[in-house]
PDB file of C-alpha atoms and ligand atoms in Angstrom:
ATOM      1  CA  UNK A   2      36.067 -14.395  31.519  1.00 53.00           C
ATOM      2  CA  UNK A   3      32.612 -13.887  30.133  1.00 68.00           C
ATOM      3  CA  UNK A   4      31.608 -15.914  27.112  1.00 88.00           C
ATOM      4  CA  UNK A   5      30.542 -14.659  23.699  1.00 96.00           C
ATOM      5  CA  UNK A   6      26.855 -14.894  22.851  1.00 97.00           C
ATOM      6  CA  UNK A   7      25.306 -14.798  19.435  1.00 96.00           C
ATOM      7  CA  UNK A   8      22.206 -15.670  17.518  1.00 95.00           C
ATOM      8  CA  UNK A   9      19.511 -14.902  15.003  1.00 95.00           C
ATOM      9  CA  UNK A  10      16.525 -12.938  16.265  1.00 96.00           C
ATOM     10  CA  UNK A  11      13.360 -12.780  14.149  1.00 94.00           C
ATOM     11  CA  UNK A  12      11.021  -9.798  14.376  1.00 93.00           C
ATOM     12  CA  UNK A  13       7.450 -10.933  13.786  1.00 89.00           C
ATOM     13  CA  UNK A  14       4.149  -9.085  13.883  1.00 87.00           C
ATOM     14  CA  UNK A  15       1.325  -7.571  11.887  1.00 84.00           C
ATOM     15  CA  UNK A  16       1.944  -4.926   9.238  1.00 83.00           C
ATOM     16  CA  UNK A  17       2.631  -1.486  10.673  1.00 89.00           C
ATOM     17  CA  UNK A  18       3.370  -2.420  14.272  1.00 93.00           C
ATOM     18  CA  UNK A  19       6.902  -1.012  13.916  1.00 95.00           C
ATOM     19  CA  UNK A  20       9.129  -3.980  13.084  1.00 92.00           C
ATOM     20  CA  UNK A  21      11.338  -2.105  10.649  1.00 91.00           C
ATOM     21  CA  UNK A  22      11.530   0.902  12.948  1.00 94.00           C
ATOM     22  CA  UNK A  23      12.723  -1.392  15.739  1.00 96.00           C
ATOM     23  CA  UNK A  24      15.357  -2.983  13.521  1.00 94.00           C
ATOM     24  CA  UNK A  25      16.683   0.451  12.570  1.00 92.00           C
ATOM     25  CA  UNK A  26      16.622   1.632  16.184  1.00 96.00           C
ATOM     26  CA  UNK A  27      18.525  -1.382  17.519  1.00 95.00           C
ATOM     27  CA  UNK A  28      21.147  -1.339  14.778  1.00 91.00           C
ATOM     28  CA  UNK A  29      21.397   2.448  14.899  1.00 89.00           C
ATOM     29  CA  UNK A  30      21.124   2.732  11.113  1.00 81.00           C
ATOM     30  CA  UNK A  31      18.348   3.040   8.625  1.00 82.00           C
ATOM     31  CA  UNK A  32      18.404  -0.390   7.030  1.00 84.00           C
ATOM     32  CA  UNK A  33      14.734  -1.079   6.518  1.00 81.00           C
ATOM     33  CA  UNK A  34      12.414   1.412   4.898  1.00 77.00           C
ATOM     34  CA  UNK A  35       9.502   2.519   7.008  1.00 79.00           C
ATOM     35  CA  UNK A  36       6.180   3.949   5.966  1.00 77.00           C
ATOM     36  CA  UNK A  37       2.720   4.489   7.353  1.00 78.00           C
ATOM     37  CA  UNK A  38       1.410   2.207   4.605  1.00 76.00           C
ATOM     38  CA  UNK A  39       1.106  -1.444   5.579  1.00 69.00           C
ATOM     39  CA  UNK A  40       3.212  -4.083   3.844  1.00 70.00           C
ATOM     40  CA  UNK A  41       6.147  -1.861   3.048  1.00 76.00           C
ATOM     41  CA  UNK A  42       8.625  -4.599   3.899  1.00 72.00           C
ATOM     42  CA  UNK A  43       8.659  -7.377   1.322  1.00 73.00           C
ATOM     43  CA  UNK A  44      11.745  -9.422   1.948  1.00 74.00           C
ATOM     44  CA  UNK A  45      13.731 -10.350   4.970  1.00 76.00           C
ATOM     45  CA  UNK A  46      16.513  -8.004   5.890  1.00 83.00           C
ATOM     46  CA  UNK A  47      19.214  -8.780   8.394  1.00 89.00           C
ATOM     47  CA  UNK A  48      20.631  -6.096  10.622  1.00 92.00           C
ATOM     48  CA  UNK A  49      23.751  -7.077  12.526  1.00 94.00           C
ATOM     49  CA  UNK A  50      24.746  -5.645  15.885  1.00 95.00           C
ATOM     50  CA  UNK A  51      28.203  -6.578  17.131  1.00 94.00           C
ATOM     51  CA  UNK A  52      29.671  -5.761  20.568  1.00 94.00           C
ATOM     52  CA  UNK A  53      32.719  -7.195  22.368  1.00 94.00           C
ATOM     53  CA  UNK A  54      30.607  -9.836  24.100  1.00 95.00           C
ATOM     54  CA  UNK A  55      27.771 -10.515  21.677  1.00 96.00           C
ATOM     55  CA  UNK A  56      26.534 -10.469  18.096  1.00 96.00           C
ATOM     56  CA  UNK A  57      22.830 -10.210  17.357  1.00 96.00           C
ATOM     57  CA  UNK A  58      21.552 -10.827  13.853  1.00 95.00           C
ATOM     58  CA  UNK A  59      18.114  -9.231  13.689  1.00 94.00           C
ATOM     59  CA  UNK A  60      15.826 -10.433  10.945  1.00 91.00           C
ATOM     60  CA  UNK A  61      13.097  -8.027   9.851  1.00 87.00           C
ATOM     61  CA  UNK A  62      10.159  -9.664   8.122  1.00 82.00           C
ATOM     62  CA  UNK A  63       7.133  -8.613   6.102  1.00 74.00           C
ATOM     63  CA  UNK A  64       3.990  -8.366   8.205  1.00 65.00           C
ATOM     64  CA  UNK A  65       1.930 -11.452   8.861  1.00 60.00           C
ATOM     65  CA  UNK A  66      -1.310 -11.567   6.899  1.00 58.00           C
ATOM     66  CA  UNK A  67      -3.363 -14.015   4.923  1.00 59.00           C
ATOM     67  CA  UNK A  68      -1.934 -14.634   1.437  1.00 59.00           C
ATOM     68  CA  UNK A  69      -3.898 -12.993  -1.406  1.00 67.00           C
ATOM     69  CA  UNK A  70      -1.559 -13.407  -4.371  1.00 69.00           C
ATOM     70  CA  UNK A  71       1.890 -14.704  -5.275  1.00 72.00           C
ATOM     71  CA  UNK A  72       3.635 -11.736  -3.690  1.00 71.00           C
ATOM     72  CA  UNK A  73       1.695 -12.256  -0.468  1.00 71.00           C
ATOM     73  CA  UNK A  74       2.472 -15.944  -0.559  1.00 74.00           C
ATOM     74  CA  UNK A  75       6.153 -15.085  -0.911  1.00 71.00           C
ATOM     75  CA  UNK A  76       5.971 -12.647   1.987  1.00 69.00           C
ATOM     76  CA  UNK A  77       4.269 -15.272   4.133  1.00 73.00           C
ATOM     77  CA  UNK A  78       6.905 -17.868   3.294  1.00 76.00           C
ATOM     78  CA  UNK A  79       9.576 -15.401   4.406  1.00 72.00           C
ATOM     79  CA  UNK A  80       7.947 -15.349   7.828  1.00 76.00           C
ATOM     80  CA  UNK A  81       7.634 -19.110   8.155  1.00 82.00           C
ATOM     81  CA  UNK A  82      11.264 -19.520   7.124  1.00 82.00           C
ATOM     82  CA  UNK A  83      12.328 -16.875   9.595  1.00 84.00           C
ATOM     83  CA  UNK A  84      10.497 -18.513  12.469  1.00 85.00           C
ATOM     84  CA  UNK A  85      12.142 -21.825  11.613  1.00 85.00           C
ATOM     85  CA  UNK A  86      15.643 -20.433  11.236  1.00 87.00           C
ATOM     86  CA  UNK A  87      16.147 -18.201  14.267  1.00 93.00           C
ATOM     87  CA  UNK A  88      17.243 -18.704  17.872  1.00 95.00           C
ATOM     88  CA  UNK A  89      14.803 -16.218  19.353  1.00 96.00           C
ATOM     89  CA  UNK A  90      11.662 -14.374  18.304  1.00 95.00           C
ATOM     90  CA  UNK A  91      10.361 -10.921  19.092  1.00 96.00           C
ATOM     91  CA  UNK A  92       6.611 -10.812  18.741  1.00 95.00           C
ATOM     92  CA  UNK A  93       5.578  -7.214  18.211  1.00 95.00           C
ATOM     93  CA  UNK A  94       2.205  -5.646  18.826  1.00 95.00           C
ATOM     94  CA  UNK A  95       1.300  -1.953  18.792  1.00 96.00           C
ATOM     95  CA  UNK A  96      -0.340  -0.544  21.878  1.00 96.00           C
ATOM     96  CA  UNK A  97      -2.961   1.330  19.856  1.00 94.00           C
ATOM     97  CA  UNK A  98      -4.240  -1.804  18.141  1.00 92.00           C
ATOM     98  CA  UNK A  99      -6.564  -4.602  19.181  1.00 90.00           C
ATOM     99  CA  UNK A 100      -5.741  -8.280  18.971  1.00 91.00           C
ATOM    100  CA  UNK A 101      -7.159  -9.840  15.851  1.00 87.00           C
ATOM    101  CA  UNK A 102      -7.082 -12.843  13.549  1.00 83.00           C
ATOM    102  CA  UNK A 103      -3.726 -11.900  12.073  1.00 81.00           C
ATOM    103  CA  UNK A 104      -2.111 -11.846  15.502  1.00 86.00           C
ATOM    104  CA  UNK A 105      -3.565 -15.271  16.156  1.00 86.00           C
ATOM    105  CA  UNK A 106      -2.237 -16.493  12.805  1.00 79.00           C
ATOM    106  CA  UNK A 107       1.226 -15.216  13.661  1.00 82.00           C
ATOM    107  CA  UNK A 108       1.159 -16.826  17.099  1.00 87.00           C
ATOM    108  CA  UNK A 109       0.065 -20.106  15.564  1.00 84.00           C
ATOM    109  CA  UNK A 110       3.141 -20.065  13.314  1.00 81.00           C
ATOM    110  CA  UNK A 111       5.277 -19.223  16.336  1.00 85.00           C
ATOM    111  CA  UNK A 112       3.768 -21.816  18.675  1.00 88.00           C
ATOM    112  CA  UNK A 113       4.391 -24.569  16.139  1.00 85.00           C
ATOM    113  CA  UNK A 114       8.135 -24.006  16.331  1.00 85.00           C
ATOM    114  CA  UNK A 115       8.414 -23.766  20.093  1.00 86.00           C
ATOM    115  CA  UNK A 116      11.053 -21.010  20.036  1.00 91.00           C
ATOM    116  CA  UNK A 117      11.735 -18.669  22.941  1.00 95.00           C
ATOM    117  CA  UNK A 118       9.698 -15.547  22.239  1.00 96.00           C
ATOM    118  CA  UNK A 119       9.809 -12.103  23.800  1.00 98.00           C
ATOM    119  CA  UNK A 120       6.568 -10.156  23.731  1.00 97.00           C
ATOM    120  CA  UNK A 121       7.244  -6.569  22.691  1.00 97.00           C
ATOM    121  CA  UNK A 122       4.532  -3.954  23.068  1.00 97.00           C
ATOM    122  CA  UNK A 123       5.475  -1.028  20.842  1.00 97.00           C
ATOM    123  CA  UNK A 124       4.383   2.610  20.439  1.00 97.00           C
ATOM    124  CA  UNK A 125       4.010   3.280  24.160  1.00 96.00           C
ATOM    125  CA  UNK A 126       4.794   6.920  23.374  1.00 96.00           C
ATOM    126  CA  UNK A 127       1.198   7.068  22.104  1.00 95.00           C
ATOM    127  CA  UNK A 128      -0.679   5.646  25.062  1.00 86.00           C
ATOM    128  CA  UNK A 129       0.275   3.093  27.653  1.00 85.00           C
ATOM    129  CA  UNK A 130      -3.143   2.345  29.117  1.00 88.00           C
ATOM    130  CA  UNK A 131      -3.887  -0.545  26.799  1.00 89.00           C
ATOM    131  CA  UNK A 132      -0.510  -2.255  27.313  1.00 92.00           C
ATOM    132  CA  UNK A 133      -1.409  -4.376  30.332  1.00 91.00           C
ATOM    133  CA  UNK A 134      -4.619  -5.605  28.728  1.00 92.00           C
ATOM    134  CA  UNK A 135      -2.814  -6.613  25.531  1.00 93.00           C
ATOM    135  CA  UNK A 136      -0.184  -8.388  27.518  1.00 93.00           C
ATOM    136  CA  UNK A 137      -2.625 -10.462  29.538  1.00 93.00           C
ATOM    137  CA  UNK A 138      -4.680 -11.334  26.455  1.00 93.00           C
ATOM    138  CA  UNK A 139      -1.561 -12.408  24.605  1.00 94.00           C
ATOM    139  CA  UNK A 140      -0.189 -14.437  27.454  1.00 93.00           C
ATOM    140  CA  UNK A 141      -3.245 -16.673  27.115  1.00 92.00           C
ATOM    141  CA  UNK A 142      -2.346 -17.411  23.505  1.00 92.00           C
ATOM    142  CA  UNK A 143       1.343 -18.141  23.836  1.00 92.00           C
ATOM    143  CA  UNK A 144       4.122 -18.530  26.374  1.00 93.00           C
ATOM    144  CA  UNK A 145       6.549 -15.654  26.372  1.00 96.00           C
ATOM    145  CA  UNK A 146       9.937 -15.812  28.047  1.00 96.00           C
ATOM    146  CA  UNK A 147       9.879 -12.069  28.702  1.00 97.00           C
ATOM    147  CA  UNK A 148       7.889  -8.923  27.981  1.00 96.00           C
ATOM    148  CA  UNK A 149       9.081  -5.420  27.158  1.00 97.00           C
ATOM    149  CA  UNK A 150       7.242  -2.167  26.548  1.00 96.00           C
ATOM    150  CA  UNK A 151       9.002   0.063  24.041  1.00 97.00           C
ATOM    151  CA  UNK A 152       8.767   2.976  21.709  1.00 98.00           C
ATOM    152  CA  UNK A 153      10.839   1.963  18.705  1.00 98.00           C
ATOM    153  CA  UNK A 154      10.426   5.459  17.339  1.00 97.00           C
ATOM    154  CA  UNK A 155      11.786   7.241  20.405  1.00 97.00           C
ATOM    155  CA  UNK A 156      14.068   4.493  21.649  1.00 97.00           C
ATOM    156  CA  UNK A 157      12.223   4.071  24.970  1.00 97.00           C
ATOM    157  CA  UNK A 158      12.770   0.625  26.494  1.00 98.00           C
ATOM    158  CA  UNK A 159      15.118  -0.447  23.696  1.00 97.00           C
ATOM    159  CA  UNK A 160      18.192  -0.909  25.878  1.00 97.00           C
ATOM    160  CA  UNK A 161      16.121  -3.003  28.278  1.00 98.00           C
ATOM    161  CA  UNK A 162      14.885  -5.056  25.335  1.00 98.00           C
ATOM    162  CA  UNK A 163      18.457  -5.543  24.166  1.00 97.00           C
ATOM    163  CA  UNK A 164      19.424  -6.830  27.618  1.00 97.00           C
ATOM    164  CA  UNK A 165      16.552  -9.312  27.554  1.00 98.00           C
ATOM    165  CA  UNK A 166      17.580 -10.484  24.079  1.00 98.00           C
ATOM    166  CA  UNK A 167      21.152 -11.073  25.220  1.00 97.00           C
ATOM    167  CA  UNK A 168      19.968 -13.020  28.274  1.00 96.00           C
ATOM    168  CA  UNK A 169      18.089 -15.382  25.955  1.00 96.00           C
ATOM    169  CA  UNK A 170      20.854 -15.886  23.405  1.00 96.00           C
ATOM    170  CA  UNK A 171      22.989 -18.998  23.483  1.00 94.00           C
ATOM    171  CA  UNK A 172      26.778 -18.954  23.604  1.00 95.00           C
ATOM    172  CA  UNK A 173      27.985 -18.955  20.049  1.00 94.00           C
ATOM    173  CA  UNK A 174      30.474 -17.790  17.452  1.00 94.00           C
ATOM    174  CA  UNK A 175      30.766 -14.394  15.817  1.00 95.00           C
ATOM    175  CA  UNK A 176      29.041 -15.179  12.511  1.00 93.00           C
ATOM    176  CA  UNK A 177      29.995 -11.962  10.709  1.00 92.00           C
ATOM    177  CA  UNK A 178      33.003  -9.603  10.816  1.00 92.00           C
ATOM    178  CA  UNK A 179      32.364  -6.814  13.295  1.00 89.00           C
ATOM    179  CA  UNK A 180      31.951  -4.111  10.655  1.00 86.00           C
ATOM    180  CA  UNK A 181      29.184  -5.966   8.800  1.00 88.00           C
ATOM    181  CA  UNK A 182      25.853  -4.196   9.220  1.00 88.00           C
ATOM    182  CA  UNK A 183      23.618  -6.211   6.953  1.00 89.00           C
ATOM    183  CA  UNK A 184      23.358  -9.139   4.565  1.00 86.00           C
ATOM    184  CA  UNK A 185      22.084  -6.930   1.775  1.00 85.00           C
ATOM    185  CA  UNK A 186      24.198  -5.149  -0.803  1.00 87.00           C
ATOM    186  CA  UNK A 187      24.324  -1.543  -1.928  1.00 88.00           C
ATOM    187  CA  UNK A 188      22.062  -2.115  -4.930  1.00 91.00           C
ATOM    188  CA  UNK A 189      19.327  -3.547  -2.767  1.00 90.00           C
ATOM    189  CA  UNK A 190      19.342  -0.462  -0.533  1.00 90.00           C
ATOM    190  CA  UNK A 191      19.359   1.940  -3.473  1.00 93.00           C
ATOM    191  CA  UNK A 192      16.252   0.181  -4.828  1.00 93.00           C
ATOM    192  CA  UNK A 193      14.571   0.310  -1.438  1.00 91.00           C
ATOM    193  CA  UNK A 194      15.214   4.035  -1.079  1.00 93.00           C
ATOM    194  CA  UNK A 195      13.547   4.654  -4.428  1.00 95.00           C
ATOM    195  CA  UNK A 196      10.648   2.417  -3.440  1.00 93.00           C
ATOM    196  CA  UNK A 197      10.303   4.320  -0.183  1.00 91.00           C
ATOM    197  CA  UNK A 198       9.799   7.582  -2.075  1.00 94.00           C
ATOM    198  CA  UNK A 199       7.197   5.950  -4.314  1.00 93.00           C
ATOM    199  CA  UNK A 200       5.363   4.884  -1.154  1.00 89.00           C
ATOM    200  CA  UNK A 201       5.617   8.386   0.242  1.00 90.00           C
ATOM    201  CA  UNK A 202       4.515  10.195  -2.869  1.00 92.00           C
ATOM    202  CA  UNK A 203       1.775   8.036  -4.331  1.00 89.00           C
ATOM    203  CA  UNK A 204      -1.606   6.839  -3.170  1.00 81.00           C
ATOM    204  CA  UNK A 205      -3.913   3.870  -3.190  1.00 75.00           C
ATOM    205  CA  UNK A 206      -2.804   0.798  -5.047  1.00 79.00           C
ATOM    206  CA  UNK A 207       0.288   2.260  -6.706  1.00 86.00           C
ATOM    207  CA  UNK A 208       2.832   1.406  -3.975  1.00 86.00           C
ATOM    208  CA  UNK A 209       1.830  -2.229  -3.940  1.00 86.00           C
ATOM    209  CA  UNK A 210       2.195  -2.498  -7.700  1.00 90.00           C
ATOM    210  CA  UNK A 211       5.730  -1.145  -7.640  1.00 93.00           C
ATOM    211  CA  UNK A 212       9.020  -3.006  -7.578  1.00 94.00           C
ATOM    212  CA  UNK A 213      12.395  -1.344  -8.019  1.00 94.00           C
ATOM    213  CA  UNK A 214      15.508  -2.878  -9.489  1.00 94.00           C
ATOM    214  CA  UNK A 215      18.866  -1.129  -9.384  1.00 94.00           C
ATOM    215  CA  UNK A 216      20.566  -2.012 -12.633  1.00 94.00           C
ATOM    216  CA  UNK A 217      23.771  -0.059 -12.330  1.00 94.00           C
ATOM    217  CA  UNK A 218      25.903   1.720  -9.747  1.00 94.00           C
ATOM    218  CA  UNK A 219      28.993   3.106 -11.394  1.00 94.00           C
ATOM    219  CA  UNK A 220      31.561   5.617 -10.248  1.00 93.00           C
ATOM    220  CA  UNK A 221      31.815   8.194 -13.026  1.00 93.00           C
ATOM    221  CA  UNK A 222      34.465  10.238 -11.234  1.00 92.00           C
ATOM    222  CA  UNK A 223      35.674  10.505  -7.649  1.00 88.00           C
ATOM    223  CA  UNK A 224      32.893  13.064  -7.197  1.00 88.00           C
ATOM    224  CA  UNK A 225      29.981  11.540  -9.053  1.00 94.00           C
ATOM    225  CA  UNK A 226      28.332   8.119  -9.043  1.00 95.00           C
ATOM    226  CA  UNK A 227      25.890   7.099 -11.761  1.00 97.00           C
ATOM    227  CA  UNK A 228      22.922   5.066 -10.570  1.00 96.00           C
ATOM    228  CA  UNK A 229      20.329   3.500 -12.835  1.00 97.00           C
ATOM    229  CA  UNK A 230      17.137   2.207 -11.265  1.00 96.00           C
ATOM    230  CA  UNK A 231      14.025   0.845 -12.917  1.00 96.00           C
ATOM    231  CA  UNK A 232      10.616   1.211 -11.322  1.00 96.00           C
ATOM    232  CA  UNK A 233       8.333  -1.617 -12.425  1.00 96.00           C
ATOM    233  CA  UNK A 234       4.574  -1.182 -12.362  1.00 95.00           C
ATOM    234  CA  UNK A 235       1.774  -3.522 -13.364  1.00 94.00           C
ATOM    235  CA  UNK A 236      -0.218  -1.365 -15.774  1.00 94.00           C
ATOM    236  CA  UNK A 237       0.172   1.457 -18.274  1.00 96.00           C
ATOM    237  CA  UNK A 238      -2.213   3.606 -16.259  1.00 94.00           C
ATOM    238  CA  UNK A 239       0.102   3.318 -13.262  1.00 95.00           C
ATOM    239  CA  UNK A 240       3.074   4.325 -15.341  1.00 96.00           C
ATOM    240  CA  UNK A 241       1.191   7.458 -16.331  1.00 95.00           C
ATOM    241  CA  UNK A 242       0.404   8.313 -12.727  1.00 94.00           C
ATOM    242  CA  UNK A 243       4.002   7.797 -11.667  1.00 95.00           C
ATOM    243  CA  UNK A 244       5.274  10.056 -14.414  1.00 95.00           C
ATOM    244  CA  UNK A 245       2.676  12.711 -13.655  1.00 94.00           C
ATOM    245  CA  UNK A 246       1.733  15.776 -15.648  1.00 93.00           C
ATOM    246  CA  UNK A 247       4.812  16.924 -17.536  1.00 94.00           C
ATOM    247  CA  UNK A 248       6.888  14.416 -15.591  1.00 95.00           C
ATOM    248  CA  UNK A 249       6.410  16.279 -12.340  1.00 95.00           C
ATOM    249  CA  UNK A 250       5.777  13.221 -10.153  1.00 95.00           C
ATOM    250  CA  UNK A 251       8.744  11.284 -11.437  1.00 96.00           C
ATOM    251  CA  UNK A 252      10.901  14.343 -10.957  1.00 97.00           C
ATOM    252  CA  UNK A 253       9.797  14.645  -7.341  1.00 96.00           C
ATOM    253  CA  UNK A 254      10.426  10.960  -6.669  1.00 96.00           C
ATOM    254  CA  UNK A 255      13.826  11.215  -8.329  1.00 97.00           C
ATOM    255  CA  UNK A 256      14.906  14.307  -6.439  1.00 97.00           C
ATOM    256  CA  UNK A 257      14.027  13.030  -2.980  1.00 96.00           C
ATOM    257  CA  UNK A 258      15.330   9.534  -3.696  1.00 96.00           C
ATOM    258  CA  UNK A 259      18.605  10.984  -4.998  1.00 97.00           C
ATOM    259  CA  UNK A 260      19.191  12.791  -1.708  1.00 96.00           C
ATOM    260  CA  UNK A 261      18.597   9.578   0.203  1.00 92.00           C
ATOM    261  CA  UNK A 262      20.923   7.607  -2.082  1.00 93.00           C
ATOM    262  CA  UNK A 263      23.603  10.288  -1.673  1.00 94.00           C
ATOM    263  CA  UNK A 264      23.326   9.862   2.097  1.00 88.00           C
ATOM    264  CA  UNK A 265      23.703   6.129   1.712  1.00 85.00           C
ATOM    265  CA  UNK A 266      26.666   6.212  -0.660  1.00 87.00           C
ATOM    266  CA  UNK A 267      28.205   9.348   0.854  1.00 87.00           C
ATOM    267  CA  UNK A 268      28.757  10.671  -2.663  1.00 91.00           C
ATOM    268  CA  UNK A 269      27.105  12.909  -5.216  1.00 96.00           C
ATOM    269  CA  UNK A 270      24.765  10.820  -7.301  1.00 97.00           C
ATOM    270  CA  UNK A 271      23.249  11.078 -10.745  1.00 97.00           C
ATOM    271  CA  UNK A 272      20.057   9.069 -10.423  1.00 97.00           C
ATOM    272  CA  UNK A 273      18.736   7.786 -13.729  1.00 97.00           C
ATOM    273  CA  UNK A 274      15.161   6.634 -13.085  1.00 97.00           C
ATOM    274  CA  UNK A 275      13.152   4.535 -15.543  1.00 96.00           C
ATOM    275  CA  UNK A 276       9.594   3.299 -15.389  1.00 96.00           C
ATOM    276  CA  UNK A 277       8.641   0.050 -17.068  1.00 96.00           C
ATOM    277  CA  UNK A 278       5.437  -1.944 -17.208  1.00 96.00           C
ATOM    278  CA  UNK A 279       5.588  -5.617 -16.296  1.00 94.00           C
ATOM    279  CA  UNK A 280       1.982  -6.742 -16.614  1.00 93.00           C
ATOM    280  CA  UNK A 281       0.609  -8.186 -13.357  1.00 90.00           C
ATOM    281  CA  UNK A 282       4.067  -9.032 -12.022  1.00 92.00           C
ATOM    282  CA  UNK A 283       2.684  -9.722  -8.551  1.00 88.00           C
ATOM    283  CA  UNK A 284       0.889 -12.788  -9.869  1.00 87.00           C
ATOM    284  CA  UNK A 285       3.699 -13.977 -12.107  1.00 87.00           C
ATOM    285  CA  UNK A 286       6.239 -16.372 -10.563  1.00 84.00           C
ATOM    286  CA  UNK A 287       8.820 -15.716 -13.304  1.00 85.00           C
ATOM    287  CA  UNK A 288       8.568 -11.960 -12.922  1.00 86.00           C
ATOM    288  CA  UNK A 289       8.808 -12.239  -9.140  1.00 86.00           C
ATOM    289  CA  UNK A 290      12.005 -14.167  -9.537  1.00 84.00           C
ATOM    290  CA  UNK A 291      13.448 -11.566 -11.894  1.00 83.00           C
ATOM    291  CA  UNK A 292      12.578  -8.884  -9.383  1.00 84.00           C
ATOM    292  CA  UNK A 293      14.349 -10.710  -6.574  1.00 79.00           C
ATOM    293  CA  UNK A 294      11.091 -11.507  -4.809  1.00 77.00           C
ATOM    294  CA  UNK A 295      11.174 -15.268  -5.028  1.00 69.00           C
TER     295      UNK A 295
HETATM  296  P1  LIG B  26       6.339  -2.501  10.085  1.00 53.48           P
HETATM  297  O1  LIG B  26       5.342  -2.619   8.983  1.00 53.48           O
HETATM  298  O2  LIG B  26       5.964  -3.376  11.238  1.00 53.48           O
HETATM  299  O3  LIG B  26       7.746  -2.701   9.637  1.00 53.48           O
HETATM  300  O4  LIG B  26       6.196  -1.003  10.637  1.00 53.48           O
HETATM  301  P2  LIG B  26       7.114   0.260  10.326  1.00 53.48           P
HETATM  302  O5  LIG B  26       8.404   0.163  11.066  1.00 53.48           O
HETATM  303  O6  LIG B  26       7.177   0.447   8.829  1.00 53.48           O
HETATM  304  O7  LIG B  26       6.246   1.409  11.013  1.00 53.48           O
HETATM  305  C1  LIG B  26       4.902   1.644  10.658  1.00 53.48           C
HETATM  306  C2  LIG B  26       4.493   3.028  11.110  1.00 53.48           C
HETATM  307  O8  LIG B  26       4.477   3.103  12.541  1.00 53.48           O
HETATM  308  C3  LIG B  26       5.460   4.124  10.658  1.00 53.48           C
HETATM  309  O9  LIG B  26       4.706   5.260  10.316  1.00 53.48           O
HETATM  310  C4  LIG B  26       6.324   4.359  11.892  1.00 53.48           C
HETATM  311  O10 LIG B  26       6.858   5.662  11.937  1.00 53.48           O
HETATM  312  C5  LIG B  26       5.308   4.141  13.010  1.00 53.48           C
HETATM  313  N1  LIG B  26       5.971   3.710  14.275  1.00 53.48           N
HETATM  314  C6  LIG B  26       6.858   2.714  14.446  1.00 53.48           C
HETATM  315  N2  LIG B  26       7.239   2.619  15.739  1.00 53.48           N
HETATM  316  C7  LIG B  26       6.584   3.587  16.414  1.00 53.48           C
HETATM  317  C8  LIG B  26       6.559   4.015  17.800  1.00 53.48           C
HETATM  318  O11 LIG B  26       7.243   3.497  18.678  1.00 53.48           O
HETATM  319  N3  LIG B  26       5.719   5.048  18.088  1.00 53.48           N
HETATM  320  C9  LIG B  26       4.957   5.670  17.154  1.00 53.48           C
HETATM  321  N4  LIG B  26       4.177   6.676  17.559  1.00 53.48           N
HETATM  322  N5  LIG B  26       4.967   5.303  15.860  1.00 53.48           N
HETATM  323  C10 LIG B  26       5.767   4.282  15.481  1.00 53.48           C
HETATM  324 MG1  LIG B  27       8.507  -3.269   7.821  1.00 53.48          MG
END
């Protein structure tokens, strides 16, 4: 009889290398929001993959970068905690990017903990020519137990990566019931879907100044669920931009987010969106706590 394997697997790498896309691809569900803007992921999210002979708990993290404010410091601490708490690490790089200081910073954090680490070179759908160079440069900086080239977007190499993950995992218990997909609740995902639309539909500094809190999810009737979400910004001027001329921007955010939330809840949704100003919340420890970011 074959034994059951299980473990926590941390996904580490710079912003935008495709960590959240990989999590979604491996779990087969959109758990983490993805955008072309760096630093979309703020908190750790677990995605759980259960099969008859294994359970993998994937931990998506915010990108590694040097801390600039309290929010950044929080995001960095999420990475350090992840590295400490997992059985295995996936270190992700994108094939179209050069090695830089942030990669070195990430590897430093990793090397300190001495955890088995798989090097994952992502986005090979774009161009594979740089992959070998990246791999040899990286192998000078850290010891990897395996390497895998993938396209998280197209699923190329993902089954092979899964096999390598399983090989590395220890024998262990099934930590979660087999139908559990994530450690996060419905409200968290509703908030993230709204935040994703803000990222998609606004420019410059706005996305980074936004936090979303879902205050209410209530079934009004078997057909309709009422959802109240508050979008927090840091300044009045940002509130104005988010509302837009005659409310057009907010309407657009609300309409697209509602469709996403309906997909998630598998119900018709009335999405009640509010915008509030919380002055400089990114620098305010109390506000960060209230927003679930500390
Ligand atoms: P994260 O910041 O590391 O979590 O990166 P995301 O998962 O949010 O992805 C950042 C951007 O890269 C998004 O626009 C993704 O669609 C894109 N991306 C992710 N994986 C791939 C891939 O395998 N190939 C290509 N071409 N793009 C990808
Ligand atoms: Mg991400």
